[in-house]
Amino acid sequence: RLQAERALGYCPDMLRKRWVSRGTDDQKLFEVRPGTDEFDHIAVAFKAQPVEQPAYLLSPKETWERVRIVKVERVENAALLDSGSIPYCSSLRRSIEDQGLGFEPGVHTAYAFHGADASAIDSIVNSPVAGFQPLASGTRGASLWGSGTYFARDAKYVADGGFCGQPAADGTRKMLMCLLMTGMPCLGDPNHKGVLPFRNKPHRYHCSVDCLSSPEVYIMQHSGAAHAAYLITFA
């Protein structure tokens, strides 16, 4: 999985290299053809199952193995990339380097998955200002790890948890594969209300997680910290 993600690119500016548009048109979704390297990399990440025993009760491995990808669409939204994700990634890099550490893509960034109903996905994909809105997120599950937008390391978690809304008439469901600018995480807490604790003043932690040693859930508090890269339709 890590090799597949590395090939897709661990920084937001690398995502644009695969675009077939300028990202400024009304059309924001472009199909990724099956059989291409890009499609195969996405499929590997989507179908990957945790090496370690997951902390959450999920369906049997065999059930997930039967799930098939129906369609993959690349999100090409220049406004979100240029005014949100790329500037946020630059500020994240400065924050980490100001604390005497080196910024490492793939360590301080990660791919994760997000499920939502059709209207929310449409808003995330097409918004020119803020795709994800952390202040309006977390209401479904009572914000177990604090307020923010929740993402799962494994696509299986999103599908099993019923986070993809109602299936379409043909039985398919959708979820987003996103590039997260995770930075330096802290352990999530229901008392986190959008502002995380200081790690090294004036620098705060950049996101929160359910487990520091092997995070399965990421909670992002800033709209620019997560970029929707692909929309995956599956059955």
Tab-separated table of C-alpha atoms in Angstrom:
chain	number	residue	atom	x	y	z
A	1	ARG	CA	0.000	0.000	0.000
A	2	LEU	CA	2.762	2.451	0.903
A	3	GLN	CA	4.420	1.984	-2.476
A	4	ALA	CA	1.103	2.652	-4.224
A	5	GLU	CA	0.512	5.803	-2.173
A	6	ARG	CA	4.051	7.026	-2.787
A	7	ALA	CA	3.481	6.649	-6.523
A	8	LEU	CA	0.311	8.768	-6.302
A	9	GLY	CA	2.203	11.485	-4.424
A	10	TYR	CA	2.323	12.486	-0.778
A	11	CYS	CA	2.174	16.266	-1.354
A	12	PRO	CA	-0.821	18.183	-2.725
A	13	ASP	CA	1.129	19.815	-5.548
A	14	MET	CA	2.010	16.351	-6.882
A	15	LEU	CA	-1.654	15.485	-7.402
A	16	ARG	CA	-1.960	18.049	-10.180
A	17	LYS	CA	0.579	16.193	-12.343
A	18	ARG	CA	-2.083	13.628	-13.235
A	19	TRP	CA	-4.823	16.132	-14.045
A	20	VAL	CA	-6.289	16.293	-17.543
A	21	SER	CA	-7.859	19.727	-16.999
A	22	ARG	CA	-6.815	23.048	-15.511
A	23	GLY	CA	-9.194	22.405	-12.615
A	24	THR	CA	-11.137	25.613	-13.239
A	25	ASP	CA	-13.973	24.176	-15.346
A	26	ASP	CA	-17.438	23.321	-14.051
A	27	GLN	CA	-16.557	19.659	-14.435
A	28	LYS	CA	-14.516	18.551	-11.434
A	29	LEU	CA	-14.625	14.754	-11.774
A	30	PHE	CA	-12.661	12.851	-14.430
A	31	GLU	CA	-12.689	9.079	-14.731
A	32	VAL	CA	-9.478	7.169	-14.078
A	33	ARG	CA	-9.407	4.338	-16.596
A	34	PRO	CA	-9.087	0.760	-15.314
A	35	GLY	CA	-5.787	-0.818	-16.245
A	36	THR	CA	-3.766	2.371	-15.797
A	37	ASP	CA	-1.061	2.601	-13.154
A	38	GLU	CA	-3.048	5.320	-11.398
A	39	PHE	CA	-6.152	3.135	-11.133
A	40	ASP	CA	-4.110	0.181	-9.888
A	41	HIS	CA	-2.414	2.292	-7.180
A	42	ILE	CA	-5.796	3.528	-5.944
A	43	ALA	CA	-7.208	-0.002	-5.958
A	44	VAL	CA	-4.288	-1.276	-3.866
A	45	ALA	CA	-4.842	1.432	-1.233
A	46	PHE	CA	-8.622	0.956	-1.248
A	47	LYS	CA	-8.535	-2.824	-0.908
A	48	ALA	CA	-5.655	-2.930	1.604
A	49	GLN	CA	-6.431	-4.557	4.918
A	50	PRO	CA	-4.570	-3.778	8.157
A	51	VAL	CA	-1.507	-5.879	8.900
A	52	GLU	CA	-2.201	-5.678	12.626
A	53	GLN	CA	-5.498	-6.640	14.201
A	54	PRO	CA	-7.737	-3.564	13.931
A	55	ALA	CA	-9.064	-1.986	17.119
A	56	TYR	CA	-12.613	-1.921	15.763
A	57	LEU	CA	-15.068	-4.712	15.002
A	58	LEU	CA	-15.280	-4.964	11.233
A	59	SER	CA	-16.691	-7.507	8.816
A	60	PRO	CA	-14.601	-10.615	7.992
A	61	LYS	CA	-11.684	-10.168	5.597
A	62	GLU	CA	-13.422	-12.392	3.075
A	63	THR	CA	-16.353	-9.962	2.873
A	64	TRP	CA	-14.076	-7.056	1.954
A	65	GLU	CA	-12.212	-9.180	-0.571
A	66	ARG	CA	-15.497	-9.580	-2.481
A	67	VAL	CA	-16.013	-5.818	-2.716
A	68	ARG	CA	-15.246	-4.493	-6.200
A	69	ILE	CA	-14.415	-1.044	-7.497
A	70	VAL	CA	-16.982	0.077	-10.065
A	71	LYS	CA	-15.468	3.445	-10.939
A	72	VAL	CA	-12.702	5.824	-9.889
A	73	GLU	CA	-12.908	9.549	-10.597
A	74	ARG	CA	-10.122	12.055	-10.064
A	75	VAL	CA	-11.101	15.308	-8.334
A	76	GLU	CA	-9.657	18.307	-10.201
A	77	ASN	CA	-10.529	21.431	-8.233
A	78	ALA	CA	-7.838	24.089	-8.669
A	79	ALA	CA	-9.454	26.576	-6.284
A	80	LEU	CA	-9.315	24.129	-3.380
A	81	LEU	CA	-5.795	23.005	-4.207
A	82	ASP	CA	-4.309	26.475	-4.716
A	83	SER	CA	-6.117	28.361	-1.946
A	84	GLY	CA	-6.457	25.550	0.590
A	85	SER	CA	-4.302	22.439	0.474
A	86	ILE	CA	-1.031	23.777	-0.971
A	87	PRO	CA	-0.829	26.855	1.319
A	88	TYR	CA	-1.758	24.718	4.327
A	89	CYS	CA	0.938	22.175	3.463
A	90	SER	CA	3.499	25.003	3.219
A	91	SER	CA	2.519	26.387	6.628
A	92	LEU	CA	2.629	22.856	8.077
A	93	ARG	CA	6.146	22.397	6.726
A	94	ARG	CA	7.254	25.695	8.338
A	95	SER	CA	5.670	24.738	11.664
A	96	ILE	CA	7.488	21.399	11.734
A	97	GLU	CA	10.819	22.885	10.645
A	98	ASP	CA	10.502	25.705	13.205
A	99	GLN	CA	10.395	22.959	15.862
A	100	GLY	CA	13.723	21.615	14.673
A	101	LEU	CA	12.338	18.678	12.699
A	102	GLY	CA	12.424	17.785	9.027
A	103	PHE	CA	9.201	17.675	7.041
A	104	GLU	CA	8.733	14.188	5.563
A	105	PRO	CA	5.972	13.499	3.022
A	106	GLY	CA	4.417	10.146	3.873
A	107	VAL	CA	5.232	10.689	7.551
A	108	HIS	CA	3.642	14.103	8.035
A	109	THR	CA	1.110	13.411	5.266
A	110	ALA	CA	-1.047	10.326	4.704
A	111	TYR	CA	-3.847	8.948	2.574
A	112	ALA	CA	-7.138	8.132	4.268
A	113	PHE	CA	-10.799	7.629	3.393
A	114	HIS	CA	-13.968	9.612	4.087
A	115	GLY	CA	-17.580	8.609	3.612
A	116	ALA	CA	-20.564	10.930	3.301
A	117	ASP	CA	-23.949	11.088	1.627
A	118	ALA	CA	-24.320	12.173	-1.991
A	119	SER	CA	-25.059	15.839	-1.253
A	120	ALA	CA	-22.071	16.187	1.092
A	121	ILE	CA	-19.736	14.555	-1.428
A	122	ASP	CA	-20.994	16.899	-4.145
A	123	SER	CA	-20.272	19.884	-1.878
A	124	ILE	CA	-16.780	18.622	-0.981
A	125	VAL	CA	-15.845	17.982	-4.607
A	126	ASN	CA	-17.241	21.172	-6.136
A	127	SER	CA	-16.736	23.819	-3.442
A	128	PRO	CA	-14.423	26.661	-4.521
A	129	VAL	CA	-13.682	27.677	-0.928
A	130	ALA	CA	-13.586	24.814	1.590
A	131	GLY	CA	-14.183	21.195	0.619
A	132	PHE	CA	-14.238	19.824	4.160
A	133	GLN	CA	-15.857	21.860	6.911
A	134	PRO	CA	-14.559	20.642	10.288
A	135	LEU	CA	-16.791	22.945	12.324
A	136	ALA	CA	-19.864	21.274	10.837
A	137	SER	CA	-18.493	17.736	11.142
A	138	GLY	CA	-18.565	15.045	13.783
A	139	THR	CA	-22.222	15.270	14.712
A	140	ARG	CA	-23.153	11.742	13.558
A	141	GLY	CA	-20.970	9.886	16.033
A	142	ALA	CA	-21.107	12.408	18.870
A	143	SER	CA	-17.459	13.357	18.238
A	144	LEU	CA	-15.854	10.550	20.230
A	145	TRP	CA	-12.347	11.897	19.641
A	146	GLY	CA	-13.246	15.596	19.551
A	147	SER	CA	-14.703	17.914	16.940
A	148	GLY	CA	-13.402	17.969	13.374
A	149	THR	CA	-13.667	15.989	10.154
A	150	TYR	CA	-13.097	12.272	10.621
A	151	PHE	CA	-11.069	10.085	8.232
A	152	ALA	CA	-10.215	6.392	8.365
A	153	ARG	CA	-6.893	4.842	7.452
A	154	ASP	CA	-8.737	1.874	5.918
A	155	ALA	CA	-11.532	2.061	3.347
A	156	LYS	CA	-13.031	-1.055	4.931
A	157	TYR	CA	-13.702	0.902	8.142
A	158	VAL	CA	-15.675	3.552	6.224
A	159	ALA	CA	-17.733	0.962	4.351
A	160	ASP	CA	-18.438	-1.243	7.379
A	161	GLY	CA	-19.319	1.731	9.558
A	162	GLY	CA	-22.137	2.842	7.280
A	163	PHE	CA	-20.536	6.240	6.656
A	164	CYS	CA	-21.289	6.291	2.909
A	165	GLY	CA	-24.977	7.182	3.124
A	166	GLN	CA	-27.714	5.157	1.466
A	167	PRO	CA	-26.670	2.971	-1.488
A	168	ALA	CA	-27.729	4.134	-4.941
A	169	ALA	CA	-30.510	2.354	-6.824
A	170	ASP	CA	-27.944	0.016	-8.392
A	171	GLY	CA	-26.536	-0.879	-4.967
A	172	THR	CA	-23.300	1.083	-5.343
A	173	ARG	CA	-21.780	3.328	-2.690
A	174	LYS	CA	-19.155	6.078	-2.816
A	175	MET	CA	-16.294	7.282	-0.650
A	176	LEU	CA	-13.470	9.781	-1.021
A	177	MET	CA	-9.779	8.953	-0.960
A	178	CYS	CA	-8.054	11.971	0.537
A	179	LEU	CA	-4.554	13.272	1.111
A	180	LEU	CA	-4.197	14.440	4.710
A	181	MET	CA	-1.620	16.888	6.013
A	182	THR	CA	-1.374	15.223	9.433
A	183	GLY	CA	1.792	16.856	10.757
A	184	MET	CA	2.370	16.086	14.416
A	185	PRO	CA	-0.713	14.343	15.886
A	186	CYS	CA	-1.960	14.161	19.447
A	187	LEU	CA	-4.387	11.710	21.014
A	188	GLY	CA	-7.987	12.703	20.353
A	189	ASP	CA	-10.210	13.813	23.210
A	190	PRO	CA	-13.951	14.597	23.282
A	191	ASN	CA	-13.035	17.896	24.964
A	192	HIS	CA	-11.170	19.060	21.854
A	193	LYS	CA	-13.415	21.717	20.329
A	194	GLY	CA	-11.463	22.658	17.222
A	195	VAL	CA	-8.297	23.919	18.939
A	196	LEU	CA	-5.676	21.338	19.848
A	197	PRO	CA	-3.158	21.533	22.719
A	198	PHE	CA	0.253	23.127	22.369
A	199	ARG	CA	3.095	20.812	21.444
A	200	ASN	CA	5.831	23.421	21.604
A	201	LYS	CA	4.567	26.993	21.999
A	202	PRO	CA	3.512	28.715	19.849
A	203	HIS	CA	3.057	25.513	17.814
A	204	ARG	CA	0.018	23.324	18.452
A	205	TYR	CA	-0.484	19.729	17.402
A	206	HIS	CA	-1.728	19.576	13.822
A	207	CYS	CA	-4.384	16.857	14.068
A	208	SER	CA	-5.650	14.233	16.464
A	209	VAL	CA	-5.843	10.455	16.189
A	210	ASP	CA	-7.466	7.528	17.980
A	211	CYS	CA	-4.101	5.877	18.733
A	212	LEU	CA	-0.605	7.357	18.550
A	213	SER	CA	1.238	4.099	17.862
A	214	SER	CA	-1.032	2.834	15.061
A	215	PRO	CA	-3.700	5.389	14.128
A	216	GLU	CA	-6.819	4.107	12.384
A	217	VAL	CA	-8.857	7.317	12.678
A	218	TYR	CA	-7.650	10.861	11.946
A	219	ILE	CA	-9.535	13.980	13.044
A	220	MET	CA	-8.677	17.112	11.080
A	221	GLN	CA	-9.492	20.558	12.456
A	222	HIS	CA	-8.650	22.699	9.413
A	223	SER	CA	-10.358	22.618	6.023
A	224	GLY	CA	-7.035	22.914	4.180
A	225	ALA	CA	-5.552	19.925	6.010
A	226	ALA	CA	-7.475	17.399	3.908
A	227	HIS	CA	-7.712	17.273	0.128
A	228	ALA	CA	-10.225	15.060	-1.679
A	229	ALA	CA	-8.125	13.409	-4.402
A	230	TYR	CA	-10.391	10.629	-5.730
A	231	LEU	CA	-14.032	9.575	-5.615
A	232	ILE	CA	-14.406	5.792	-5.547
A	233	THR	CA	-17.661	4.041	-6.449
A	234	PHE	CA	-17.817	0.470	-5.176
A	235	ALA	CA	-20.214	-2.430	-4.746
